[in-house]
PDB file of C-alpha atoms and ligand atoms in Angstrom:
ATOM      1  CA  UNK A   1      -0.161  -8.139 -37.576  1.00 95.00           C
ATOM      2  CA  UNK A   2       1.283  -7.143 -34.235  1.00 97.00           C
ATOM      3  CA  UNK A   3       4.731  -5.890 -33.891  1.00 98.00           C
ATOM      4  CA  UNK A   4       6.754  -6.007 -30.690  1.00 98.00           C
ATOM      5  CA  UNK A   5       9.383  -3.822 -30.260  1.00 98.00           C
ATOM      6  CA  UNK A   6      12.103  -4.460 -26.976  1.00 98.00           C
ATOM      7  CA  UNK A   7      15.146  -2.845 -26.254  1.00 97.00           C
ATOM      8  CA  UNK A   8      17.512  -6.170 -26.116  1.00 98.00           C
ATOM      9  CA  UNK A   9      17.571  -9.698 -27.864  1.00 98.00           C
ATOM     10  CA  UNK A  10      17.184 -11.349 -24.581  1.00 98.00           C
ATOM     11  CA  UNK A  11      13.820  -9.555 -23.784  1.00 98.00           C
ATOM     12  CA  UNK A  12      12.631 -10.245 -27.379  1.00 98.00           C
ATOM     13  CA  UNK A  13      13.707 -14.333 -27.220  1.00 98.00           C
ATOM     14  CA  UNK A  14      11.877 -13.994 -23.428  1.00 98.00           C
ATOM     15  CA  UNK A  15       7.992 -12.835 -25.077  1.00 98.00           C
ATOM     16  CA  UNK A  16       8.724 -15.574 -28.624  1.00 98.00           C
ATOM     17  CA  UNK A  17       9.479 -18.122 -25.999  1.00 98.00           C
ATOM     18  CA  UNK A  18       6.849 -17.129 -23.844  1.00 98.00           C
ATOM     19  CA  UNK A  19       4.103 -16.963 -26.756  1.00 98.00           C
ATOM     20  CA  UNK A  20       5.043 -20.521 -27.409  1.00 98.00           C
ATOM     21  CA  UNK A  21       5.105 -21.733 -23.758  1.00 98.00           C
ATOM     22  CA  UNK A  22       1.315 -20.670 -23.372  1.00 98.00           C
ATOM     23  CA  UNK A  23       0.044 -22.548 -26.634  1.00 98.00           C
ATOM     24  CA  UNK A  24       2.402 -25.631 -25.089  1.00 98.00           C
ATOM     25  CA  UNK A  25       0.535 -25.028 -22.009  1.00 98.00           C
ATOM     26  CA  UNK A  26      -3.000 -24.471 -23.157  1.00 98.00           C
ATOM     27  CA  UNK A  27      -2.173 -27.242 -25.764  1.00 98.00           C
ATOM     28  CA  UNK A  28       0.184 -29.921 -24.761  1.00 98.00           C
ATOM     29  CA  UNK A  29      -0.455 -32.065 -27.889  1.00 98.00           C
ATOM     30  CA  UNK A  30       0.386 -28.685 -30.093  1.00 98.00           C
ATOM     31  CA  UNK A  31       2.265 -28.494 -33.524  1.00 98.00           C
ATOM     32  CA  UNK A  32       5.264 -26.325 -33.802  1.00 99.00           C
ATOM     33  CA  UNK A  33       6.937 -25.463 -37.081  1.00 98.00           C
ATOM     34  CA  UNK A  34      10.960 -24.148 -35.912  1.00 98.00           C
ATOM     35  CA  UNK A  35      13.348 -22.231 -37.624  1.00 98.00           C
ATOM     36  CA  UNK A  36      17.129 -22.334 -37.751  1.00 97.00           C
ATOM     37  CA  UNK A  37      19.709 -19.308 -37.987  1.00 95.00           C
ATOM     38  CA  UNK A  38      21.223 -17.813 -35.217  1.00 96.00           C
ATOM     39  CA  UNK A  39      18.318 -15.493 -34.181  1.00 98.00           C
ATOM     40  CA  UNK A  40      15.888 -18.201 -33.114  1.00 98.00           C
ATOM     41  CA  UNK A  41      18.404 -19.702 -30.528  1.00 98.00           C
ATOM     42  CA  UNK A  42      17.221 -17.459 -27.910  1.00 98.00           C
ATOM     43  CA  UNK A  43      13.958 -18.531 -28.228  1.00 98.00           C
ATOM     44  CA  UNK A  44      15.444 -21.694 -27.845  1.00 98.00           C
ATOM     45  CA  UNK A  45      17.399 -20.988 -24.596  1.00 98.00           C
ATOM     46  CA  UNK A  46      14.205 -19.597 -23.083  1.00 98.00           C
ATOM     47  CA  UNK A  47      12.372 -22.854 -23.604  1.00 98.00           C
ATOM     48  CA  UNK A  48      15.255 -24.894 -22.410  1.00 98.00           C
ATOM     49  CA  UNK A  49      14.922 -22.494 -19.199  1.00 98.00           C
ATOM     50  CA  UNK A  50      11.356 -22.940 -18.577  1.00 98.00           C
ATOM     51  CA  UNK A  51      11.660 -26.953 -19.378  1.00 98.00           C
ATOM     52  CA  UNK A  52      14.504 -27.241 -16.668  1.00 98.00           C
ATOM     53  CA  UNK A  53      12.964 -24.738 -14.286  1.00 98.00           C
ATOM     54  CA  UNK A  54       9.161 -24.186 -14.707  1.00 98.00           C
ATOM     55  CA  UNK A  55       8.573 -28.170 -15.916  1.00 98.00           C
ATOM     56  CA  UNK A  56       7.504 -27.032 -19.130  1.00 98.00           C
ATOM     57  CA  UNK A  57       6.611 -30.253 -20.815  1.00 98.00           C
ATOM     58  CA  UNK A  58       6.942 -31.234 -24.721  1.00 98.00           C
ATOM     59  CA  UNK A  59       6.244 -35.132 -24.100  1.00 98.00           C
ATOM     60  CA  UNK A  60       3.494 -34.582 -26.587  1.00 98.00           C
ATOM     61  CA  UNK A  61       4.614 -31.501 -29.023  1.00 98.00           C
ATOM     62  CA  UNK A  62       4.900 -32.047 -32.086  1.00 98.00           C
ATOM     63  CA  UNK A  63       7.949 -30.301 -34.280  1.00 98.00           C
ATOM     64  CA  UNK A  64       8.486 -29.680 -38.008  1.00 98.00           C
ATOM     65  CA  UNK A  65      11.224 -27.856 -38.918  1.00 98.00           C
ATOM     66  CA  UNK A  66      11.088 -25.179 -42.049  1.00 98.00           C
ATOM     67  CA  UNK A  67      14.367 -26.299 -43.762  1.00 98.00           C
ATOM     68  CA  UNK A  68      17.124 -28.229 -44.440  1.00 98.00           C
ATOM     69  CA  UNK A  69      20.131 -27.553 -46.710  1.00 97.00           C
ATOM     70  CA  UNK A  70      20.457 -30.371 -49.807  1.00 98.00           C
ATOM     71  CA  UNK A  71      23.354 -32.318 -49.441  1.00 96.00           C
ATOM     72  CA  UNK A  72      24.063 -32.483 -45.680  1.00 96.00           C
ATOM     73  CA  UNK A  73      22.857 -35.679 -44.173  1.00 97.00           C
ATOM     74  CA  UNK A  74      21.246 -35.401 -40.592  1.00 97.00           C
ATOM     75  CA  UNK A  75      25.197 -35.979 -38.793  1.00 96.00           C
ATOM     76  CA  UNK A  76      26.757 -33.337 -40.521  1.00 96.00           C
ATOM     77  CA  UNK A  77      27.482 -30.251 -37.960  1.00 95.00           C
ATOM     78  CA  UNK A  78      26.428 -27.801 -39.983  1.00 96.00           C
ATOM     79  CA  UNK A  79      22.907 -29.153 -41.002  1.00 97.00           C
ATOM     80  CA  UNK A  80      20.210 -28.090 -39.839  1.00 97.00           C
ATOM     81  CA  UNK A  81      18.899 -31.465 -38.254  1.00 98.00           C
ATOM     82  CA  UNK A  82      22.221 -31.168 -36.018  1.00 98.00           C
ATOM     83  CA  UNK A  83      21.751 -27.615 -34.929  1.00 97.00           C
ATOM     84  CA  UNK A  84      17.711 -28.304 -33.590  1.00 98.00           C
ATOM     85  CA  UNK A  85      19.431 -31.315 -31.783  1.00 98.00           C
ATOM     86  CA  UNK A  86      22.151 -28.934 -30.595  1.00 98.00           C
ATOM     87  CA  UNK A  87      19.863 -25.910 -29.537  1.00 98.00           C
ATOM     88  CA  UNK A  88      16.758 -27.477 -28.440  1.00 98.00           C
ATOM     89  CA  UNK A  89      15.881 -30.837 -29.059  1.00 98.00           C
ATOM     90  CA  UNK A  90      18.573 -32.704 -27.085  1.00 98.00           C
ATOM     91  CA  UNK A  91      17.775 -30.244 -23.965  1.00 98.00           C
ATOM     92  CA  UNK A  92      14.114 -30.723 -23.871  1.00 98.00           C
ATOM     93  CA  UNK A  93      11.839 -34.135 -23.330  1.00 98.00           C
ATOM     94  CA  UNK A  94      10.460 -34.481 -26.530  1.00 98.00           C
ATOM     95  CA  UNK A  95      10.789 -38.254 -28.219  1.00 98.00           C
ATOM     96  CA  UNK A  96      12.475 -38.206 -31.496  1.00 98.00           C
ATOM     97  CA  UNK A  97       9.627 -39.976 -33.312  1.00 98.00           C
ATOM     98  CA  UNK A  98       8.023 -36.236 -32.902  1.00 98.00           C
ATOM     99  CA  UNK A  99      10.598 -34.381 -34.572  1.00 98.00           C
ATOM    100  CA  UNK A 100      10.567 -34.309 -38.118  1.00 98.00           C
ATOM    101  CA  UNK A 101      12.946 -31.872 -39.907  1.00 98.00           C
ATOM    102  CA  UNK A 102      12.957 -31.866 -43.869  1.00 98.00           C
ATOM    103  CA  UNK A 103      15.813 -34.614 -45.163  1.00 97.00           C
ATOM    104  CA  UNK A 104      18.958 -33.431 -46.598  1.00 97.00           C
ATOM    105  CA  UNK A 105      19.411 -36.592 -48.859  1.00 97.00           C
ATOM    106  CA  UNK A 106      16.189 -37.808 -50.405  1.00 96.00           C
ATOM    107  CA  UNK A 107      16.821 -38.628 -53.557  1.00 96.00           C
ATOM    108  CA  UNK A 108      12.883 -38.780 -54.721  1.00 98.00           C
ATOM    109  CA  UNK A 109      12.815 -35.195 -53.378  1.00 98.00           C
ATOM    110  CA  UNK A 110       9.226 -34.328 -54.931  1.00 98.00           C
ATOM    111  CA  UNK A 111       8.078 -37.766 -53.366  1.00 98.00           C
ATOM    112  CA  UNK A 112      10.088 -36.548 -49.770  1.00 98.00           C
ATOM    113  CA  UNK A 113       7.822 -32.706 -50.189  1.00 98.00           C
ATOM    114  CA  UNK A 114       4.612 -34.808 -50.446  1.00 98.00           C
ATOM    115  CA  UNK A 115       5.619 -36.867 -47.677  1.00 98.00           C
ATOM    116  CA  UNK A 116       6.993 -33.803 -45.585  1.00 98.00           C
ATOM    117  CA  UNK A 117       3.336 -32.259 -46.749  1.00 98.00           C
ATOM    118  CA  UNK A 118       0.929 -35.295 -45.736  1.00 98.00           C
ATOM    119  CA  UNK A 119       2.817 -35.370 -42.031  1.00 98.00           C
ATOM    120  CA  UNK A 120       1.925 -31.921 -41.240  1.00 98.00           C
ATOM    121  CA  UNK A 121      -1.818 -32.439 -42.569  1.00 98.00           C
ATOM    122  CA  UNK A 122      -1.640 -36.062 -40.508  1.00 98.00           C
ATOM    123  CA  UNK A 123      -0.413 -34.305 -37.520  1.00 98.00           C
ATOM    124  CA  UNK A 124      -3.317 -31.857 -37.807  1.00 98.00           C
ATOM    125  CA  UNK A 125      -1.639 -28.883 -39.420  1.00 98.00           C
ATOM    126  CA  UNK A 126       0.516 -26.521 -37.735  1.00 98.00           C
ATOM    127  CA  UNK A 127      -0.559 -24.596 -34.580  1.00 98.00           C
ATOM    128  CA  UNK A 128       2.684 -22.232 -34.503  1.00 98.00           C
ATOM    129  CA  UNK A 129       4.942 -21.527 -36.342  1.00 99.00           C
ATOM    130  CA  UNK A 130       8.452 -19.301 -35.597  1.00 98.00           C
ATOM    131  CA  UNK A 131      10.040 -17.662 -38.521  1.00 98.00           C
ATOM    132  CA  UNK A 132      13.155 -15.728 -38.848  1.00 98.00           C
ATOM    133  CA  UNK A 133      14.154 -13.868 -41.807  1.00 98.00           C
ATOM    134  CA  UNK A 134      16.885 -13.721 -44.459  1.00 95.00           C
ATOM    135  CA  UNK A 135      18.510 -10.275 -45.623  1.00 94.00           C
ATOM    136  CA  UNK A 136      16.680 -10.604 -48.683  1.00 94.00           C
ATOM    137  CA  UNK A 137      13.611 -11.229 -47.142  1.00 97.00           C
ATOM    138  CA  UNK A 138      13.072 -14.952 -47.340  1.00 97.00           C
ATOM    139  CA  UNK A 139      11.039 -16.768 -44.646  1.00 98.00           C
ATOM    140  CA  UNK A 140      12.378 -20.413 -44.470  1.00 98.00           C
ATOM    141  CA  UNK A 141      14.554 -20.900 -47.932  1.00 97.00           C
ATOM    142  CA  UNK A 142      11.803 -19.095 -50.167  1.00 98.00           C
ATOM    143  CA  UNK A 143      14.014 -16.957 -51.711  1.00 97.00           C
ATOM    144  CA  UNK A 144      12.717 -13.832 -53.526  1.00 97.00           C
ATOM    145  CA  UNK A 145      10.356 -14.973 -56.400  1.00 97.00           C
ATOM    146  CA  UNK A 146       8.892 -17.469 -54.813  1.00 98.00           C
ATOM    147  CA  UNK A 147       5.401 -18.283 -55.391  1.00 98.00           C
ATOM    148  CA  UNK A 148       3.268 -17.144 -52.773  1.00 98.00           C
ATOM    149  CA  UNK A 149       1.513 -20.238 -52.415  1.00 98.00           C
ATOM    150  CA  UNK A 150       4.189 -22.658 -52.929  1.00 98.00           C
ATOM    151  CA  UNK A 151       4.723 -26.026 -51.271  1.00 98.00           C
ATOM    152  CA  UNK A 152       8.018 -27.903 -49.908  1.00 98.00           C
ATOM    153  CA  UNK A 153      10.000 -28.246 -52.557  1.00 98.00           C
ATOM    154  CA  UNK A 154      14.068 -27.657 -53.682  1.00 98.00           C
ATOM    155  CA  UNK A 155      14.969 -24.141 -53.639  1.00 98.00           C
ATOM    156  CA  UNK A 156      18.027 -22.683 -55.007  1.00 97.00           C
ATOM    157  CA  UNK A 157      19.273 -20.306 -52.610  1.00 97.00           C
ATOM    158  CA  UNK A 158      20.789 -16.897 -53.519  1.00 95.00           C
ATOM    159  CA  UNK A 159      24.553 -15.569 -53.626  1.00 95.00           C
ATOM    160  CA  UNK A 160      23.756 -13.425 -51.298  1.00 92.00           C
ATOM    161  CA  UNK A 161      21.896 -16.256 -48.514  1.00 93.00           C
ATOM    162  CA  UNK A 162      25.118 -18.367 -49.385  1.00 96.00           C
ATOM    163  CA  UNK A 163      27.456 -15.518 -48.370  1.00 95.00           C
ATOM    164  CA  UNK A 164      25.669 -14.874 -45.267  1.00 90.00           C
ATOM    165  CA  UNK A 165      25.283 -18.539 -44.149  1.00 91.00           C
ATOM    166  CA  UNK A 166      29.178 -19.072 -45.044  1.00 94.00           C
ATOM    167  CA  UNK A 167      29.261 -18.099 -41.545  1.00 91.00           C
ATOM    168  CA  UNK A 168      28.948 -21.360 -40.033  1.00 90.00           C
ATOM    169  CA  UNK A 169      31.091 -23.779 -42.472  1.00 93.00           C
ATOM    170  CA  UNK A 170      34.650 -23.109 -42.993  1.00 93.00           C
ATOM    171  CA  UNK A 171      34.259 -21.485 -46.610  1.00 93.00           C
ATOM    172  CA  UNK A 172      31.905 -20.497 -48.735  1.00 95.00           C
ATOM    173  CA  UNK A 173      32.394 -22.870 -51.167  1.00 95.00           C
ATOM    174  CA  UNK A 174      31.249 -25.423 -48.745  1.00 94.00           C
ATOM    175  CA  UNK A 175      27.847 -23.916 -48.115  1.00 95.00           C
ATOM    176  CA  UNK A 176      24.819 -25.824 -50.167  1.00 97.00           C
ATOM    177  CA  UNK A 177      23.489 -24.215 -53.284  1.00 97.00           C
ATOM    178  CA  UNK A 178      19.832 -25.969 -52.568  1.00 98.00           C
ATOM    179  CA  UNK A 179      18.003 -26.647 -49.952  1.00 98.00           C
ATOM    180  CA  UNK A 180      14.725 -28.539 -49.113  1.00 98.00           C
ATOM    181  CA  UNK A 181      11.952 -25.697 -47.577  1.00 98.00           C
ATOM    182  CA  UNK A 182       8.391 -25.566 -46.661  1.00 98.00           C
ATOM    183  CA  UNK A 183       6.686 -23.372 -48.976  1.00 98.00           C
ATOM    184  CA  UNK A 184       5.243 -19.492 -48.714  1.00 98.00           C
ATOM    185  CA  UNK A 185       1.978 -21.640 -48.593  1.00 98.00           C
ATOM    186  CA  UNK A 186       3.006 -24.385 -46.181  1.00 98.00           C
ATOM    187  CA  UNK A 187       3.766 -21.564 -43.610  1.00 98.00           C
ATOM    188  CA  UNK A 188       0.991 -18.918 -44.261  1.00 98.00           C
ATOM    189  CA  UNK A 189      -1.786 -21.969 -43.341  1.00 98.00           C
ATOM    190  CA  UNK A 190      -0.139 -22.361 -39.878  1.00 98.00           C
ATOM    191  CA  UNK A 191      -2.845 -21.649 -37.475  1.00 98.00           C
ATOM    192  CA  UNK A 192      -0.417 -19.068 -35.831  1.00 98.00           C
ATOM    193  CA  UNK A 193       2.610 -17.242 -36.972  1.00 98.00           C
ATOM    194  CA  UNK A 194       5.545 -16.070 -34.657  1.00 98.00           C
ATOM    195  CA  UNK A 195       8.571 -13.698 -36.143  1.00 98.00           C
ATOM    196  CA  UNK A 196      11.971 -12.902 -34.444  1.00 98.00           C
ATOM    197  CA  UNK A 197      14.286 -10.533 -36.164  1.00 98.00           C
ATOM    198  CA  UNK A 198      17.601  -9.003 -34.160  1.00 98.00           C
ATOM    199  CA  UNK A 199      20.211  -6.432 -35.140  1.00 98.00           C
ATOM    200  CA  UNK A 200      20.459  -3.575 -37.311  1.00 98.00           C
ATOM    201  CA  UNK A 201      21.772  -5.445 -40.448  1.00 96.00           C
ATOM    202  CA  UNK A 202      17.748  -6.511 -40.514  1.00 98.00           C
ATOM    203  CA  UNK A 203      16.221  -2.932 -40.521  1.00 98.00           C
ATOM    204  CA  UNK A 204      16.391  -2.473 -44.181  1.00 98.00           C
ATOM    205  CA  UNK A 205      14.379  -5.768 -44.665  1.00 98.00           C
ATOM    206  CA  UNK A 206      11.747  -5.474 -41.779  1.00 98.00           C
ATOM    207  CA  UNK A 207      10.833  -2.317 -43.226  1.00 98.00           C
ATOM    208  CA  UNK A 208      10.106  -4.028 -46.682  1.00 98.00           C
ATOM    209  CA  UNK A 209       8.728  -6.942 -45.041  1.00 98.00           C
ATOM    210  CA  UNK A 210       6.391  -5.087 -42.551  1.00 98.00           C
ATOM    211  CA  UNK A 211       5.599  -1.973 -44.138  1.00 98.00           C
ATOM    212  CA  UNK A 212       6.266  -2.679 -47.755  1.00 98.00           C
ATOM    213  CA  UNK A 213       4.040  -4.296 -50.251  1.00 98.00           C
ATOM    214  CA  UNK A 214       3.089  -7.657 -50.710  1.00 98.00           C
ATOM    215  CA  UNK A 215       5.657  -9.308 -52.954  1.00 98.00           C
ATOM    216  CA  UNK A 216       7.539 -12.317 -53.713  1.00 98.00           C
ATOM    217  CA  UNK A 217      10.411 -10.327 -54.387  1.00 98.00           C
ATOM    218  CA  UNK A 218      10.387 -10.466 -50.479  1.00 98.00           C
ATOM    219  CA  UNK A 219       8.791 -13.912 -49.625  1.00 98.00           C
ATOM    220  CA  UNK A 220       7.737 -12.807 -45.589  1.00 98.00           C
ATOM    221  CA  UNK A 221       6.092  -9.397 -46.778  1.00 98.00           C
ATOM    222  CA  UNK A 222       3.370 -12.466 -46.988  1.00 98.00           C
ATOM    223  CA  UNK A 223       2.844 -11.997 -43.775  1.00 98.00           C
ATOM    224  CA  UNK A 224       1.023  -9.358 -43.654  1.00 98.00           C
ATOM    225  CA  UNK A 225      -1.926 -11.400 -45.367  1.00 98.00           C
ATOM    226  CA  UNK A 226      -1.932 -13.896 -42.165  1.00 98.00           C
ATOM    227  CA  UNK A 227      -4.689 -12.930 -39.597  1.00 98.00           C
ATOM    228  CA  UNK A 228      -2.641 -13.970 -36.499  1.00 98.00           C
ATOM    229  CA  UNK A 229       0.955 -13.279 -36.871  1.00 98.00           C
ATOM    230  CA  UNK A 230       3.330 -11.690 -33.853  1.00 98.00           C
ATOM    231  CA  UNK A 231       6.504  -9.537 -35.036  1.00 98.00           C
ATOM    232  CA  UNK A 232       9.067  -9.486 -31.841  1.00 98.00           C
ATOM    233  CA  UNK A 233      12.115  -7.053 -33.023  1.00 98.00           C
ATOM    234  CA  UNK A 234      14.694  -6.086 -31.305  1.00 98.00           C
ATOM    235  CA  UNK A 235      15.177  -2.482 -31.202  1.00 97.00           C
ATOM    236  CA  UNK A 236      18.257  -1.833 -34.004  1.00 98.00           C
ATOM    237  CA  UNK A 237      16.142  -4.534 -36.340  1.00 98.00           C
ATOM    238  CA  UNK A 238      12.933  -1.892 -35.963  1.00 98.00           C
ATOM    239  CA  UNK A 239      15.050   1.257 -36.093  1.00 98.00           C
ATOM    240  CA  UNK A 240      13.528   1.818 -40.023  1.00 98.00           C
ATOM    241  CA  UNK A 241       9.912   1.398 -39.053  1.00 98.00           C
ATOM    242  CA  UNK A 242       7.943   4.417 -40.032  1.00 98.00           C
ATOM    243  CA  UNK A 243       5.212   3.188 -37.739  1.00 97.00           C
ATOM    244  CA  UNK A 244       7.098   2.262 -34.662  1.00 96.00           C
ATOM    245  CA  UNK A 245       5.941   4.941 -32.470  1.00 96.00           C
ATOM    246  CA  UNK A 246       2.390   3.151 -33.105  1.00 97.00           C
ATOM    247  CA  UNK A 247       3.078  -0.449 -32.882  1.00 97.00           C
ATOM    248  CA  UNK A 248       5.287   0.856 -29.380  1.00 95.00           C
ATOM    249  CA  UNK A 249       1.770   2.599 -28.413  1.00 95.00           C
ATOM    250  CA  UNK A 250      -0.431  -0.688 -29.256  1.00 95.00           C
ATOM    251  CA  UNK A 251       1.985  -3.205 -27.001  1.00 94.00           C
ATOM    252  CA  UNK A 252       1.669  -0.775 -24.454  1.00 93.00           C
ATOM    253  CA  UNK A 253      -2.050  -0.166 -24.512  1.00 94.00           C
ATOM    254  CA  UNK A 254      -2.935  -4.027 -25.199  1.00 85.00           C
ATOM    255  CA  UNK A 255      -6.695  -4.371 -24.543  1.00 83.00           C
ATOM    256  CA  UNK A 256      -7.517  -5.457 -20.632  1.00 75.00           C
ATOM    257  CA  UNK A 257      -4.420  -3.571 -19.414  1.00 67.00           C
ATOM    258  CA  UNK A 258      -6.083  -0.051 -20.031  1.00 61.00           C
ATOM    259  CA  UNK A 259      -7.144   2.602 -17.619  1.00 62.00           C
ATOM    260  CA  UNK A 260     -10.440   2.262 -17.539  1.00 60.00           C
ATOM    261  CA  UNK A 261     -12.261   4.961 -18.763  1.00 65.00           C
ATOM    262  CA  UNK A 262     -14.692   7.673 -16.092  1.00 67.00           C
ATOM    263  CA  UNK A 263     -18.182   6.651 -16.369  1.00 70.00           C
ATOM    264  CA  UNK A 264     -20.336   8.861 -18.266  1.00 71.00           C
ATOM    265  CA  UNK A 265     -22.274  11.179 -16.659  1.00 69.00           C
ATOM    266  CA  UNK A 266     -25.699  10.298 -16.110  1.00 63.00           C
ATOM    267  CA  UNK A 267     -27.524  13.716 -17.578  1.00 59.00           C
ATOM    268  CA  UNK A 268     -31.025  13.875 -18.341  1.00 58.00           C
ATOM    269  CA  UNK A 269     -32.367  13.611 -21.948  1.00 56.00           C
ATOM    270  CA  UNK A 270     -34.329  16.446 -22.907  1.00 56.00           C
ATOM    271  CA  UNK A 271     -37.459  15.514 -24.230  1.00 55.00           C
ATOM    272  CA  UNK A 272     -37.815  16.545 -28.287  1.00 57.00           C
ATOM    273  CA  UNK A 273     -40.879  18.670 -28.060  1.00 53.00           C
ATOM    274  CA  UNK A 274     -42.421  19.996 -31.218  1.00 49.00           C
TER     275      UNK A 274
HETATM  276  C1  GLP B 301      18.539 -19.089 -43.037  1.00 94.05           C
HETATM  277  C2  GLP B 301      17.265 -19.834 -42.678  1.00 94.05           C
HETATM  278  C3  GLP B 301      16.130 -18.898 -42.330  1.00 94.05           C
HETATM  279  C4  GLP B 301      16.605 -17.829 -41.357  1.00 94.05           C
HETATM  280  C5  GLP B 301      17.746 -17.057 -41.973  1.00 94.05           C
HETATM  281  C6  GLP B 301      18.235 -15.923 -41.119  1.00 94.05           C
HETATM  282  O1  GLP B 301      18.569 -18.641 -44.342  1.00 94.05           O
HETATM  283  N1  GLP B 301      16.836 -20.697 -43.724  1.00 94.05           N
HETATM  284  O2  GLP B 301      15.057 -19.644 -41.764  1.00 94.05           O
HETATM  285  O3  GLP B 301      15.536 -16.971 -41.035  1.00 94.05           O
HETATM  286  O4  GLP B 301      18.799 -17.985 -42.198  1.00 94.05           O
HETATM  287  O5  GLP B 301      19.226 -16.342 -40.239  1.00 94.05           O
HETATM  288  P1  GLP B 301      19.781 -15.490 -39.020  1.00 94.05           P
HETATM  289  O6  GLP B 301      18.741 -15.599 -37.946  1.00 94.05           O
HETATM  290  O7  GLP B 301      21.050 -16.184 -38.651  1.00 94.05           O
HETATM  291  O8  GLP B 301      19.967 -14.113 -39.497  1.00 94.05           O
END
């Protein structure tokens, strides 16, 4: 696991965004898996950027999104369908028939999480996937107790993830008690793993999450178990990390960008006489 530490929210969107611009780059036919909240938009604004100004192309990406609350069809403002339209998808040249963000009215659910399950396997499985994180350390809806292998399915979300998300709608009482997420499972077999975490209400939970043990009372500590996964914090949402002085010290001494080291001097060997 690397963690990336920078001093504002803009220079942490800039590396996520970057990150995902090379593997669009390298990859143009790649799989994303995207996240909602409010600290992915960033991320989001940075690809917009580099789509308007660099050409950054997404003709062939292909997108699955991570949640959706149940009950709130695709048109409904505060769904999550409406907000990737919003924040990325609307900005960016990528045909809708490539976008597929869990449904917020299927009323087979378990036969909509098969069907969610079989497009990401038919698309070739997920190449990246961007993650945020919830205050009680859920990654997509998997709320704590979650299996750690578990597929898209209904979750019901916590008091606490309702109170937080209240936020957006116009009361609390109008926020969704389910909602439809990839699993702990769905996300840990992406073939890459990208977290963004901002702000200092976060510190308590990185530190669990990153430092912590593995748990499903706190569904991303998972992460730790995924061989390629890239932490970008901003620097209030790292202040708790016992490490940080290391993980600070490993960004800045990345392999390729070191001094090189003096040769060593050529001495003679001294021949072992007995
Ligand atoms: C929701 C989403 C998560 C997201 C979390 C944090 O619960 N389902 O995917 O990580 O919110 O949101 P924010 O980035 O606004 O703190």
């Amino acid at each position: 696991m690397e963690i990336v530490i920078q001093p504002t929210y803009e220079d942490m969107s800039r590396l996520a965004a970057q990150q995902i611009a090379t593997l669009v780059r390298n990859k143009p036919s790649c799989v994303l898996g995207l996240a909602t909240g409010s600290t992915p938009i960033g991320v989001y604004q940075e690809l917009i950027r580099m789509h308007r100004d660099e050409g950054l192309d997404f003709s062939k990406v292909t997108t699955f999104n991570l949640d959706e609350y149940y009950g709130l069809a695709a048109t409904h403002p505060q769904s999550y369908s409406y907000f990737m339209n919003e924040e990325l998808f609307s900005h960016i040249n990528i045909p809708a028939e490539q976008i597929h963000v869990p449904s917020g009215v299927a009323t087979d659910i378990d036969a909509f999480c098969s069907w969610y399950e079989g497009e990401i396997l038919k698309a070739g499985g997920i190449d990246l996937q961007l993650v945020g994180i919830g205050r009680d350390g859920h990654i997509a809806f998997n709320e704590p107790g979650s299996s750690l292998q578990s597929r898209t399915r209904m979750k019901t979300l916590t008091r606490e993830t309702v109170e937080d998300n209240a936020r957006f709608f116009s009361d609390v009482s109008e926020v969704p008690r389910y909602a439809i997420t990839m699993g702990v499972g769905t996300i840990m077999d992406a073939r890459e793993i990208v977290m963004v975490a901002n702000g200092k209400n976060k510190a308590s939970v990185i530190v669990e999450a990153l430092e912590g043990p593995v748990t499903s009372q706190v569904t991303a500590s998972v992460l730790q178990m995924h061989p390629h996964v890239v932490c970008y914090l901003e620097k209030q949402a790292a202040s708790k990390l016992t490490n940080r002085e290391y993980y600070q010290w490993v960004f800045e001494n990345k392999p390729g960008t070191e001094v090189p080291a003096p040769a060593p001097k050529t001495t003679r060997k001294k021949k072992n006489r007995r």
